[in-house]
PDB file of N, CA and C in Angstrom:
ATOM      1  N   MET A   1      13.028  -6.644  12.326  1.00 77.00           N
ATOM      2  CA  MET A   1      12.261  -7.592  11.550  1.00 77.00           C
ATOM      3  C   MET A   1      11.409  -6.845  10.538  1.00 77.00           C
ATOM      4  N   THR A   2      11.368  -7.331   9.334  1.00 94.00           N
ATOM      5  CA  THR A   2      10.576  -6.712   8.269  1.00 94.00           C
ATOM      6  C   THR A   2       9.087  -6.906   8.546  1.00 94.00           C
ATOM      7  N   PHE A   3       8.303  -5.877   8.231  1.00 97.00           N
ATOM      8  CA  PHE A   3       6.861  -5.878   8.428  1.00 97.00           C
ATOM      9  C   PHE A   3       6.179  -5.827   7.072  1.00 97.00           C
ATOM     10  N   ALA A   4       5.183  -6.677   6.861  1.00 97.00           N
ATOM     11  CA  ALA A   4       4.427  -6.701   5.601  1.00 97.00           C
ATOM     12  C   ALA A   4       2.996  -6.249   5.838  1.00 97.00           C
ATOM     13  N   ASN A   5       2.503  -5.434   4.932  1.00 97.00           N
ATOM     14  CA  ASN A   5       1.110  -4.990   4.920  1.00 97.00           C
ATOM     15  C   ASN A   5       0.598  -5.288   3.520  1.00 97.00           C
ATOM     16  N   VAL A   6      -0.285  -6.258   3.405  1.00 98.00           N
ATOM     17  CA  VAL A   6      -0.779  -6.706   2.115  1.00 98.00           C
ATOM     18  C   VAL A   6      -2.288  -6.593   2.131  1.00 98.00           C
ATOM     19  N   GLY A   7      -2.848  -5.938   1.124  1.00 97.00           N
ATOM     20  CA  GLY A   7      -4.283  -5.769   1.176  1.00 97.00           C
ATOM     21  C   GLY A   7      -4.935  -5.431  -0.134  1.00 97.00           C
ATOM     22  N   THR A   8      -6.237  -5.262  -0.038  1.00 98.00           N
ATOM     23  CA  THR A   8      -7.040  -4.865  -1.187  1.00 98.00           C
ATOM     24  C   THR A   8      -7.769  -3.576  -0.865  1.00 98.00           C
ATOM     25  N   LEU A   9      -7.913  -2.756  -1.876  1.00 98.00           N
ATOM     26  CA  LEU A   9      -8.655  -1.510  -1.784  1.00 98.00           C
ATOM     27  C   LEU A   9      -9.769  -1.572  -2.817  1.00 98.00           C
ATOM     28  N   GLY A  10     -10.989  -1.454  -2.366  1.00 98.00           N
ATOM     29  CA  GLY A  10     -12.106  -1.401  -3.303  1.00 98.00           C
ATOM     30  C   GLY A  10     -12.182  -0.025  -3.925  1.00 98.00           C
ATOM     31  N   ALA A  11     -12.330   0.007  -5.243  1.00 98.00           N
ATOM     32  CA  ALA A  11     -12.462   1.274  -5.965  1.00 98.00           C
ATOM     33  C   ALA A  11     -13.930   1.517  -6.308  1.00 98.00           C
ATOM     34  N   VAL A  12     -14.302   2.777  -6.369  1.00 98.00           N
ATOM     35  CA  VAL A  12     -15.618   3.127  -6.881  1.00 98.00           C
ATOM     36  C   VAL A  12     -15.708   2.514  -8.282  1.00 98.00           C
ATOM     37  N   PRO A  13     -16.842   1.894  -8.641  1.00 97.00           N
ATOM     38  CA  PRO A  13     -16.939   1.275  -9.964  1.00 97.00           C
ATOM     39  C   PRO A  13     -16.487   2.221 -11.081  1.00 97.00           C
ATOM     40  N   GLY A  14     -15.588   1.707 -11.920  1.00 96.00           N
ATOM     41  CA  GLY A  14     -15.058   2.483 -13.034  1.00 96.00           C
ATOM     42  C   GLY A  14     -13.884   3.376 -12.683  1.00 96.00           C
ATOM     43  N   GLN A  15     -13.476   3.408 -11.412  1.00 97.00           N
ATOM     44  CA  GLN A  15     -12.399   4.308 -10.982  1.00 97.00           C
ATOM     45  C   GLN A  15     -11.110   3.581 -10.593  1.00 97.00           C
ATOM     46  N   ARG A  16     -11.033   2.279 -10.879  1.00 97.00           N
ATOM     47  CA  ARG A  16      -9.842   1.529 -10.485  1.00 97.00           C
ATOM     48  C   ARG A  16      -8.574   2.119 -11.082  1.00 97.00           C
ATOM     49  N   ASP A  17      -8.588   2.437 -12.366  1.00 97.00           N
ATOM     50  CA  ASP A  17      -7.373   2.954 -12.998  1.00 97.00           C
ATOM     51  C   ASP A  17      -6.974   4.317 -12.446  1.00 97.00           C
ATOM     52  N   ALA A  18      -7.950   5.133 -12.086  1.00 98.00           N
ATOM     53  CA  ALA A  18      -7.645   6.425 -11.469  1.00 98.00           C
ATOM     54  C   ALA A  18      -7.029   6.214 -10.092  1.00 98.00           C
ATOM     55  N   LEU A  19      -7.531   5.233  -9.347  1.00 98.00           N
ATOM     56  CA  LEU A  19      -6.965   4.922  -8.043  1.00 98.00           C
ATOM     57  C   LEU A  19      -5.534   4.406  -8.193  1.00 98.00           C
ATOM     58  N   VAL A  20      -5.314   3.535  -9.158  1.00 98.00           N
ATOM     59  CA  VAL A  20      -3.961   3.036  -9.414  1.00 98.00           C
ATOM     60  C   VAL A  20      -3.030   4.202  -9.747  1.00 98.00           C
ATOM     61  N   ALA A  21      -3.468   5.100 -10.607  1.00 97.00           N
ATOM     62  CA  ALA A  21      -2.635   6.242 -10.988  1.00 97.00           C
ATOM     63  C   ALA A  21      -2.245   7.069  -9.773  1.00 97.00           C
ATOM     64  N   GLN A  22      -3.155   7.217  -8.835  1.00 96.00           N
ATOM     65  CA  GLN A  22      -2.849   7.963  -7.609  1.00 96.00           C
ATOM     66  C   GLN A  22      -1.847   7.207  -6.748  1.00 96.00           C
ATOM     67  N   LEU A  23      -2.049   5.907  -6.604  1.00 96.00           N
ATOM     68  CA  LEU A  23      -1.199   5.113  -5.721  1.00 96.00           C
ATOM     69  C   LEU A  23       0.224   4.944  -6.231  1.00 96.00           C
ATOM     70  N   VAL A  24       0.421   5.005  -7.535  1.00 96.00           N
ATOM     71  CA  VAL A  24       1.770   4.782  -8.079  1.00 96.00           C
ATOM     72  C   VAL A  24       2.538   6.086  -8.317  1.00 96.00           C
ATOM     73  N   GLN A  25       1.974   7.211  -7.947  1.00 95.00           N
ATOM     74  CA  GLN A  25       2.730   8.460  -8.069  1.00 95.00           C
ATOM     75  C   GLN A  25       3.960   8.382  -7.168  1.00 95.00           C
ATOM     76  N   ARG A  26       5.082   8.789  -7.730  1.00 94.00           N
ATOM     77  CA  ARG A  26       6.339   8.709  -6.982  1.00 94.00           C
ATOM     78  C   ARG A  26       6.221   9.463  -5.659  1.00 94.00           C
ATOM     79  N   ASN A  27       6.713   8.820  -4.594  1.00 92.00           N
ATOM     80  CA  ASN A  27       6.662   9.420  -3.267  1.00 92.00           C
ATOM     81  C   ASN A  27       7.954   9.033  -2.533  1.00 92.00           C
ATOM     82  N   ASP A  28       8.973   9.848  -2.676  1.00 92.00           N
ATOM     83  CA  ASP A  28      10.272   9.560  -2.077  1.00 92.00           C
ATOM     84  C   ASP A  28      10.236   9.566  -0.550  1.00 92.00           C
ATOM     85  N   ALA A  29       9.219  10.170   0.027  1.00 94.00           N
ATOM     86  CA  ALA A  29       9.106  10.189   1.490  1.00 94.00           C
ATOM     87  C   ALA A  29       8.927   8.782   2.045  1.00 94.00           C
ATOM     88  N   LEU A  30       8.343   7.882   1.268  1.00 95.00           N
ATOM     89  CA  LEU A  30       8.137   6.515   1.753  1.00 95.00           C
ATOM     90  C   LEU A  30       9.463   5.827   2.047  1.00 95.00           C
ATOM     91  N   ALA A  31      10.411   5.926   1.133  1.00 94.00           N
ATOM     92  CA  ALA A  31      11.716   5.290   1.351  1.00 94.00           C
ATOM     93  C   ALA A  31      12.398   5.893   2.581  1.00 94.00           C
ATOM     94  N   GLY A  32      12.308   7.176   2.728  1.00 95.00           N
ATOM     95  CA  GLY A  32      12.902   7.835   3.884  1.00 95.00           C
ATOM     96  C   GLY A  32      12.265   7.423   5.196  1.00 95.00           C
ATOM     97  N   ALA A  33      11.008   6.972   5.128  1.00 96.00           N
ATOM     98  CA  ALA A  33      10.285   6.549   6.327  1.00 96.00           C
ATOM     99  C   ALA A  33      10.506   5.072   6.658  1.00 96.00           C
ATOM    100  N   GLY A  34      11.215   4.352   5.770  1.00 96.00           N
ATOM    101  CA  GLY A  34      11.485   2.943   6.038  1.00 96.00           C
ATOM    102  C   GLY A  34      10.737   1.960   5.177  1.00 96.00           C
ATOM    103  N   CYS A  35      10.146   2.435   4.082  1.00 97.00           N
ATOM    104  CA  CYS A  35       9.438   1.538   3.166  1.00 97.00           C
ATOM    105  C   CYS A  35      10.458   0.861   2.248  1.00 97.00           C
ATOM    106  N   LEU A  36      10.431  -0.463   2.230  1.00 96.00           N
ATOM    107  CA  LEU A  36      11.359  -1.248   1.410  1.00 96.00           C
ATOM    108  C   LEU A  36      10.764  -1.598   0.052  1.00 96.00           C
ATOM    109  N   ALA A  37       9.447  -1.713  -0.009  1.00 96.00           N
ATOM    110  CA  ALA A  37       8.751  -2.023  -1.260  1.00 96.00           C
ATOM    111  C   ALA A  37       7.302  -1.581  -1.126  1.00 96.00           C
ATOM    112  N   TYR A  38       6.751  -1.085  -2.233  1.00 97.00           N
ATOM    113  CA  TYR A  38       5.340  -0.691  -2.289  1.00 97.00           C
ATOM    114  C   TYR A  38       4.880  -1.020  -3.694  1.00 97.00           C
ATOM    115  N   GLU A  39       4.179  -2.123  -3.827  1.00 98.00           N
ATOM    116  CA  GLU A  39       3.772  -2.616  -5.146  1.00 98.00           C
ATOM    117  C   GLU A  39       2.261  -2.562  -5.260  1.00 98.00           C
ATOM    118  N   VAL A  40       1.782  -2.078  -6.404  1.00 98.00           N
ATOM    119  CA  VAL A  40       0.363  -1.926  -6.669  1.00 98.00           C
ATOM    120  C   VAL A  40       0.007  -2.819  -7.851  1.00 98.00           C
ATOM    121  N   GLY A  41      -1.098  -3.559  -7.749  1.00 98.00           N
ATOM    122  CA  GLY A  41      -1.478  -4.457  -8.828  1.00 98.00           C
ATOM    123  C   GLY A  41      -2.972  -4.510  -9.041  1.00 98.00           C
ATOM    124  N   VAL A  42      -3.353  -5.102 -10.167  1.00 98.00           N
ATOM    125  CA  VAL A  42      -4.754  -5.287 -10.529  1.00 98.00           C
ATOM    126  C   VAL A  42      -4.938  -6.702 -11.061  1.00 98.00           C
ATOM    127  N   SER A  43      -6.182  -7.136 -11.134  1.00 98.00           N
ATOM    128  CA  SER A  43      -6.524  -8.444 -11.678  1.00 98.00           C
ATOM    129  C   SER A  43      -7.787  -8.314 -12.513  1.00 98.00           C
ATOM    130  N   ALA A  44      -7.795  -8.976 -13.654  1.00 97.00           N
ATOM    131  CA  ALA A  44      -8.990  -8.979 -14.502  1.00 97.00           C
ATOM    132  C   ALA A  44     -10.169  -9.619 -13.782  1.00 97.00           C
ATOM    133  N   ASP A  45      -9.894 -10.474 -12.802  1.00 97.00           N
ATOM    134  CA  ASP A  45     -10.945 -11.143 -12.050  1.00 97.00           C
ATOM    135  C   ASP A  45     -11.621 -10.233 -11.027  1.00 97.00           C
ATOM    136  N   ALA A  46     -11.031  -9.072 -10.759  1.00 97.00           N
ATOM    137  CA  ALA A  46     -11.570  -8.140  -9.767  1.00 97.00           C
ATOM    138  C   ALA A  46     -11.467  -6.715 -10.321  1.00 97.00           C
ATOM    139  N   PRO A  47     -12.375  -6.335 -11.223  1.00 97.00           N
ATOM    140  CA  PRO A  47     -12.241  -5.065 -11.939  1.00 97.00           C
ATOM    141  C   PRO A  47     -12.358  -3.807 -11.093  1.00 97.00           C
ATOM    142  N   ASP A  48     -12.849  -3.909  -9.874  1.00 98.00           N
ATOM    143  CA  ASP A  48     -12.970  -2.740  -9.006  1.00 98.00           C
ATOM    144  C   ASP A  48     -12.120  -2.887  -7.744  1.00 98.00           C
ATOM    145  N   THR A  49     -11.029  -3.635  -7.865  1.00 98.00           N
ATOM    146  CA  THR A  49     -10.154  -3.880  -6.722  1.00 98.00           C
ATOM    147  C   THR A  49      -8.713  -3.575  -7.095  1.00 98.00           C
ATOM    148  N   VAL A  50      -8.004  -2.939  -6.168  1.00 98.00           N
ATOM    149  CA  VAL A  50      -6.571  -2.682  -6.313  1.00 98.00           C
ATOM    150  C   VAL A  50      -5.877  -3.460  -5.202  1.00 98.00           C
ATOM    151  N   PHE A  51      -4.805  -4.146  -5.568  1.00 98.00           N
ATOM    152  CA  PHE A  51      -4.025  -4.936  -4.620  1.00 98.00           C
ATOM    153  C   PHE A  51      -2.755  -4.163  -4.276  1.00 98.00           C
ATOM    154  N   VAL A  52      -2.422  -4.104  -2.996  1.00 98.00           N
ATOM    155  CA  VAL A  52      -1.232  -3.376  -2.558  1.00 98.00           C
ATOM    156  C   VAL A  52      -0.410  -4.273  -1.636  1.00 98.00           C
ATOM    157  N   MET A  53       0.895  -4.319  -1.905  1.00 98.00           N
ATOM    158  CA  MET A  53       1.820  -5.085  -1.077  1.00 98.00           C
ATOM    159  C   MET A  53       2.907  -4.130  -0.626  1.00 98.00           C
ATOM    160  N   GLU A  54       3.028  -3.954   0.685  1.00 97.00           N
ATOM    161  CA  GLU A  54       4.036  -3.065   1.252  1.00 97.00           C
ATOM    162  C   GLU A  54       4.971  -3.864   2.150  1.00 97.00           C
ATOM    163  N   LEU A  55       6.268  -3.580   2.055  1.00 97.00           N
ATOM    164  CA  LEU A  55       7.247  -4.111   2.994  1.00 97.00           C
ATOM    165  C   LEU A  55       7.915  -2.932   3.676  1.00 97.00           C
ATOM    166  N   TRP A  56       8.010  -3.000   4.994  1.00 97.00           N
ATOM    167  CA  TRP A  56       8.556  -1.926   5.809  1.00 97.00           C
ATOM    168  C   TRP A  56       9.661  -2.468   6.705  1.00 97.00           C
ATOM    169  N   GLU A  57      10.567  -1.591   7.093  1.00 96.00           N
ATOM    170  CA  GLU A  57      11.625  -1.984   8.030  1.00 96.00           C
ATOM    171  C   GLU A  57      11.022  -2.500   9.332  1.00 96.00           C
ATOM    172  N   THR A  58       9.980  -1.833   9.813  1.00 96.00           N
ATOM    173  CA  THR A  58       9.294  -2.227  11.051  1.00 96.00           C
ATOM    174  C   THR A  58       7.833  -1.804  10.967  1.00 96.00           C
ATOM    175  N   ALA A  59       7.008  -2.371  11.833  1.00 96.00           N
ATOM    176  CA  ALA A  59       5.612  -1.954  11.924  1.00 96.00           C
ATOM    177  C   ALA A  59       5.524  -0.490  12.351  1.00 96.00           C
ATOM    178  N   GLU A  60       6.448  -0.069  13.208  1.00 97.00           N
ATOM    179  CA  GLU A  60       6.465   1.328  13.671  1.00 97.00           C
ATOM    180  C   GLU A  60       6.781   2.290  12.536  1.00 97.00           C
ATOM    181  N   ALA A  61       7.653   1.876  11.619  1.00 97.00           N
ATOM    182  CA  ALA A  61       7.969   2.717  10.454  1.00 97.00           C
ATOM    183  C   ALA A  61       6.719   2.904   9.600  1.00 97.00           C
ATOM    184  N   HIS A  62       5.964   1.831   9.405  1.00 97.00           N
ATOM    185  CA  HIS A  62       4.717   1.931   8.645  1.00 97.00           C
ATOM    186  C   HIS A  62       3.749   2.893   9.321  1.00 97.00           C
ATOM    187  N   GLN A  63       3.550   2.707  10.611  1.00 96.00           N
ATOM    188  CA  GLN A  63       2.623   3.560  11.358  1.00 96.00           C
ATOM    189  C   GLN A  63       3.068   5.023  11.301  1.00 96.00           C
ATOM    190  N   GLY A  64       4.360   5.269  11.470  1.00 96.00           N
ATOM    191  CA  GLY A  64       4.879   6.632  11.432  1.00 96.00           C
ATOM    192  C   GLY A  64       4.704   7.297  10.084  1.00 96.00           C
ATOM    193  N   SER A  65       4.757   6.514   9.014  1.00 96.00           N
ATOM    194  CA  SER A  65       4.621   7.082   7.668  1.00 96.00           C
ATOM    195  C   SER A  65       3.255   7.708   7.447  1.00 96.00           C
ATOM    196  N   LEU A  66       2.259   7.223   8.167  1.00 95.00           N
ATOM    197  CA  LEU A  66       0.901   7.721   7.974  1.00 95.00           C
ATOM    198  C   LEU A  66       0.743   9.173   8.407  1.00 95.00           C
ATOM    199  N   ALA A  67       1.683   9.692   9.186  1.00 96.00           N
ATOM    200  CA  ALA A  67       1.630  11.081   9.633  1.00 96.00           C
ATOM    201  C   ALA A  67       2.368  12.034   8.698  1.00 96.00           C
ATOM    202  N   LEU A  68       3.103  11.496   7.732  1.00 95.00           N
ATOM    203  CA  LEU A  68       3.861  12.356   6.817  1.00 95.00           C
ATOM    204  C   LEU A  68       2.919  13.180   5.942  1.00 95.00           C
ATOM    205  N   PRO A  69       3.240  14.455   5.726  1.00 96.00           N
ATOM    206  CA  PRO A  69       2.377  15.291   4.882  1.00 96.00           C
ATOM    207  C   PRO A  69       2.176  14.711   3.478  1.00 96.00           C
ATOM    208  N   GLU A  70       3.219  14.124   2.910  1.00 94.00           N
ATOM    209  CA  GLU A  70       3.112  13.553   1.564  1.00 94.00           C
ATOM    210  C   GLU A  70       2.146  12.367   1.543  1.00 94.00           C
ATOM    211  N   VAL A  71       2.178  11.578   2.586  1.00 94.00           N
ATOM    212  CA  VAL A  71       1.291  10.420   2.671  1.00 94.00           C
ATOM    213  C   VAL A  71      -0.137  10.888   2.944  1.00 94.00           C
ATOM    214  N   GLN A  72      -0.297  11.852   3.813  1.00 95.00           N
ATOM    215  CA  GLN A  72      -1.623  12.396   4.085  1.00 95.00           C
ATOM    216  C   GLN A  72      -2.250  12.976   2.814  1.00 95.00           C
ATOM    217  N   ALA A  73      -1.457  13.664   1.999  1.00 95.00           N
ATOM    218  CA  ALA A  73      -1.959  14.224   0.743  1.00 95.00           C
ATOM    219  C   ALA A  73      -2.383  13.119  -0.217  1.00 95.00           C
ATOM    220  N   SER A  74      -1.608  12.047  -0.287  1.00 94.00           N
ATOM    221  CA  SER A  74      -1.951  10.928  -1.157  1.00 94.00           C
ATOM    222  C   SER A  74      -3.239  10.245  -0.699  1.00 94.00           C
ATOM    223  N   ILE A  75      -3.382  10.070   0.599  1.00 95.00           N
ATOM    224  CA  ILE A  75      -4.606   9.478   1.143  1.00 95.00           C
ATOM    225  C   ILE A  75      -5.812  10.351   0.812  1.00 95.00           C
ATOM    226  N   ALA A  76      -5.674  11.650   0.983  1.00 96.00           N
ATOM    227  CA  ALA A  76      -6.786  12.574   0.699  1.00 96.00           C
ATOM    228  C   ALA A  76      -7.174  12.532  -0.772  1.00 96.00           C
ATOM    229  N   ALA A  77      -6.185  12.434  -1.662  1.00 96.00           N
ATOM    230  CA  ALA A  77      -6.474  12.375  -3.100  1.00 96.00           C
ATOM    231  C   ALA A  77      -7.135  11.050  -3.481  1.00 96.00           C
ATOM    232  N   ALA A  78      -6.778   9.964  -2.796  1.00 96.00           N
ATOM    233  CA  ALA A  78      -7.336   8.646  -3.118  1.00 96.00           C
ATOM    234  C   ALA A  78      -8.732   8.449  -2.528  1.00 96.00           C
ATOM    235  N   ARG A  79      -9.026   9.088  -1.434  1.00 97.00           N
ATOM    236  CA  ARG A  79     -10.271   8.841  -0.697  1.00 97.00           C
ATOM    237  C   ARG A  79     -11.525   8.877  -1.579  1.00 97.00           C
ATOM    238  N   PRO A  80     -11.706   9.870  -2.483  1.00 98.00           N
ATOM    239  CA  PRO A  80     -12.934   9.881  -3.290  1.00 98.00           C
ATOM    240  C   PRO A  80     -13.030   8.721  -4.291  1.00 98.00           C
ATOM    241  N   LEU A  81     -11.929   8.043  -4.523  1.00 98.00           N
ATOM    242  CA  LEU A  81     -11.905   6.934  -5.480  1.00 98.00           C
ATOM    243  C   LEU A  81     -12.163   5.588  -4.814  1.00 98.00           C
ATOM    244  N   LEU A  82     -12.240   5.570  -3.485  1.00 98.00           N
ATOM    245  CA  LEU A  82     -12.405   4.341  -2.715  1.00 98.00           C
ATOM    246  C   LEU A  82     -13.874   4.039  -2.445  1.00 98.00           C
ATOM    247  N   SER A  83     -14.233   2.763  -2.562  1.00 97.00           N
ATOM    248  CA  SER A  83     -15.612   2.343  -2.298  1.00 97.00           C
ATOM    249  C   SER A  83     -15.872   2.095  -0.818  1.00 97.00           C
ATOM    250  N   GLY A  84     -14.814   1.929  -0.046  1.00 95.00           N
ATOM    251  CA  GLY A  84     -14.952   1.611   1.372  1.00 95.00           C
ATOM    252  C   GLY A  84     -14.757   0.139   1.671  1.00 95.00           C
ATOM    253  N   GLU A  85     -14.553  -0.674   0.639  1.00 97.00           N
ATOM    254  CA  GLU A  85     -14.290  -2.102   0.834  1.00 97.00           C
ATOM    255  C   GLU A  85     -12.782  -2.318   0.930  1.00 97.00           C
ATOM    256  N   PHE A  86     -12.340  -2.856   2.061  1.00 97.00           N
ATOM    257  CA  PHE A  86     -10.924  -3.091   2.294  1.00 97.00           C
ATOM    258  C   PHE A  86     -10.727  -4.511   2.791  1.00 97.00           C
ATOM    259  N   GLY A  87      -9.592  -5.082   2.462  1.00 97.00           N
ATOM    260  CA  GLY A  87      -9.255  -6.409   2.953  1.00 97.00           C
ATOM    261  C   GLY A  87      -7.754  -6.512   3.114  1.00 97.00           C
ATOM    262  N   GLY A  88      -7.315  -7.595   3.703  1.00 97.00           N
ATOM    263  CA  GLY A  88      -5.885  -7.803   3.786  1.00 97.00           C
ATOM    264  C   GLY A  88      -5.427  -8.312   5.127  1.00 97.00           C
ATOM    265  N   PHE A  89      -4.119  -8.257   5.288  1.00 97.00           N
ATOM    266  CA  PHE A  89      -3.505  -8.763   6.498  1.00 97.00           C
ATOM    267  C   PHE A  89      -2.135  -8.128   6.671  1.00 97.00           C
ATOM    268  N   ARG A  90      -1.637  -8.214   7.899  1.00 97.00           N
ATOM    269  CA  ARG A  90      -0.326  -7.675   8.262  1.00 97.00           C
ATOM    270  C   ARG A  90       0.429  -8.756   9.006  1.00 97.00           C
ATOM    271  N   PHE A  91       1.736  -8.800   8.784  1.00 97.00           N
ATOM    272  CA  PHE A  91       2.520  -9.806   9.485  1.00 97.00           C
ATOM    273  C   PHE A  91       3.987  -9.421   9.518  1.00 97.00           C
ATOM    274  N   ASP A  92       4.707 -10.022  10.474  1.00 95.00           N
ATOM    275  CA  ASP A  92       6.153  -9.862  10.555  1.00 95.00           C
ATOM    276  C   ASP A  92       6.777 -10.951   9.693  1.00 95.00           C
ATOM    277  N   VAL A  93       7.640 -10.562   8.794  1.00 95.00           N
ATOM    278  CA  VAL A  93       8.315 -11.508   7.915  1.00 95.00           C
ATOM    279  C   VAL A  93       9.376 -12.238   8.725  1.00 95.00           C
ATOM    280  N   VAL A  94       9.379 -13.550   8.648  1.00 94.00           N
ATOM    281  CA  VAL A  94      10.341 -14.342   9.415  1.00 94.00           C
ATOM    282  C   VAL A  94      11.422 -14.977   8.549  1.00 94.00           C
ATOM    283  N   GLY A  95      11.306 -14.876   7.244  1.00 92.00           N
ATOM    284  CA  GLY A  95      12.338 -15.429   6.390  1.00 92.00           C
ATOM    285  C   GLY A  95      11.920 -15.488   4.941  1.00 92.00           C
ATOM    286  N   SER A  96      12.865 -15.883   4.106  1.00 91.00           N
ATOM    287  CA  SER A  96      12.656 -15.983   2.671  1.00 91.00           C
ATOM    288  C   SER A  96      13.664 -16.950   2.073  1.00 91.00           C
ATOM    289  N   PRO A  97      13.277 -17.740   1.084  1.00 93.00           N
ATOM    290  CA  PRO A  97      14.239 -18.595   0.413  1.00 93.00           C
ATOM    291  C   PRO A  97      15.110 -17.825  -0.591  1.00 93.00           C
ATOM    292  N   LEU A  98      14.878 -16.528  -0.710  1.00 88.00           N
ATOM    293  CA  LEU A  98      15.628 -15.699  -1.661  1.00 88.00           C
ATOM    294  C   LEU A  98      16.821 -14.991  -1.051  1.00 88.00           C
ATOM    295  N   ARG A  99      16.943 -15.076   0.279  1.00 82.00           N
ATOM    296  CA  ARG A  99      18.072 -14.409   0.945  1.00 82.00           C
ATOM    297  C   ARG A  99      18.416 -15.175   2.214  1.00 82.00           C
ATOM    298  N   ASP A 100      19.626 -14.937   2.713  1.00 80.00           N
ATOM    299  CA  ASP A 100      20.060 -15.579   3.965  1.00 80.00           C
ATOM    300  C   ASP A 100      19.513 -14.842   5.161  1.00 80.00           C
TER     301      ASP A 100
END
């Protein structure tokens, strides 16, 4: 069953674009770990917030990815750009009108 992790990351004021630049750096290790999609977005209504939508093969694949050296390096690089405000939710995908 596909696992979704959808959330918000608060950026230090004025650092949203730097955080986005870090999050969108190509990371082929994610696909190898079972990541099906990793989308990063912004909204004019929330100038210090980054939105992230991840789809994974399983919740375990997502959890396992956090131990990868490439992911750990990305987290370390993003940490100084984060305000500490986080939001979101996780769920198992049960279906879609876009596929059988």
